[in-house]
């Protein structure tokens, strides 16, 4: 269920938000909500990545599978 959140931004930021929303033919409020949600999703994703890589041995396994050298294990994913 969507919830309402109110934030305050300065006039320059609001003008930029309006310009970007206008370029995409979106309502500024809808655009702002989407941008906020994308930012939160990205932060949550990065946090999850950090937790994943903090598991003992996981960083090394990830580097072995997806490191800079291409090989059979890199394409198996």
Short mmCIF file of C-alpha atoms in Angstrom, two decimals:
data_model
loop_
_atom_site.label_atom_id
_atom_site.label_comp_id
_atom_site.label_asym_id
_atom_site.label_seq_id
_atom_site.Cartn_x
_atom_site.Cartn_y
_atom_site.Cartn_z
CA UNK A 1 0.00 0.00 0.00
CA UNK A 2 1.52 3.34 -1.01
CA UNK A 3 2.27 5.80 1.73
CA UNK A 4 2.75 9.52 1.54
CA UNK A 5 6.04 11.09 2.48
CA UNK A 6 6.75 14.79 2.54
CA UNK A 7 10.18 16.26 1.97
CA UNK A 8 11.42 19.79 1.54
CA UNK A 9 13.90 20.74 -1.16
CA UNK A 10 15.19 24.13 -2.18
CA UNK A 11 13.84 26.04 -5.17
CA UNK A 12 16.77 25.12 -7.41
CA UNK A 13 16.35 21.40 -6.75
CA UNK A 14 12.60 21.63 -7.31
CA UNK A 15 13.11 23.45 -10.60
CA UNK A 16 15.51 20.71 -11.71
CA UNK A 17 13.00 18.05 -10.70
CA UNK A 18 10.29 19.80 -12.70
CA UNK A 19 12.55 20.07 -15.77
CA UNK A 20 13.45 16.39 -15.64
CA UNK A 21 9.81 15.37 -15.12
CA UNK A 22 8.74 17.58 -18.03
CA UNK A 23 11.35 15.99 -20.32
CA UNK A 24 9.87 12.58 -19.50
CA UNK A 25 6.28 13.84 -19.76
CA UNK A 26 5.60 12.91 -16.14
CA UNK A 27 3.93 14.62 -13.23
CA UNK A 28 6.67 16.05 -10.96
CA UNK A 29 5.24 14.29 -7.90
CA UNK A 30 5.17 10.92 -9.68
CA UNK A 31 8.68 11.47 -11.01
CA UNK A 32 10.00 12.45 -7.57
CA UNK A 33 8.46 9.32 -6.06
CA UNK A 34 10.03 7.12 -8.71
CA UNK A 35 13.45 8.74 -8.28
CA UNK A 36 13.25 8.34 -4.52
CA UNK A 37 12.21 4.68 -4.83
CA UNK A 38 15.06 3.99 -7.27
CA UNK A 39 17.54 5.57 -4.88
CA UNK A 40 16.27 3.50 -1.98
CA UNK A 41 16.33 0.32 -4.07
CA UNK A 42 19.91 1.02 -5.13
CA UNK A 43 20.96 1.63 -1.51
CA UNK A 44 19.26 -1.59 -0.42
CA UNK A 45 20.94 -3.51 -3.26
CA UNK A 46 24.38 -2.16 -2.39
CA UNK A 47 23.83 -2.97 1.28
CA UNK A 48 22.87 -6.52 0.33
CA UNK A 49 26.00 -6.82 -1.81
CA UNK A 50 28.17 -5.66 1.07
CA UNK A 51 26.54 -8.18 3.42
CA UNK A 52 26.99 -10.94 0.83
CA UNK A 53 30.67 -10.17 0.37
CA UNK A 54 31.19 -9.98 4.15
CA UNK A 55 30.41 -13.71 4.47
CA UNK A 56 33.76 -15.48 5.07
CA UNK A 57 35.18 -16.80 1.80
CA UNK A 58 32.45 -15.27 -0.35
CA UNK A 59 34.58 -12.42 -1.66
CA UNK A 60 37.23 -14.86 -2.86
CA UNK A 61 34.63 -17.18 -4.42
CA UNK A 62 32.97 -14.24 -6.19
CA UNK A 63 36.33 -13.03 -7.51
CA UNK A 64 37.20 -16.55 -8.66
CA UNK A 65 33.93 -16.92 -10.57
CA UNK A 66 33.46 -13.43 -11.95
CA UNK A 67 36.95 -11.93 -11.88
CA UNK A 68 38.58 -10.12 -14.79
CA UNK A 69 39.71 -13.33 -16.49
CA UNK A 70 37.05 -14.89 -18.65
CA UNK A 71 36.66 -18.62 -18.40
CA UNK A 72 34.10 -21.41 -18.20
CA UNK A 73 33.02 -20.42 -14.67
CA UNK A 74 32.34 -16.83 -15.79
CA UNK A 75 29.82 -18.02 -18.36
CA UNK A 76 28.19 -20.58 -16.03
CA UNK A 77 26.36 -17.82 -14.16
#
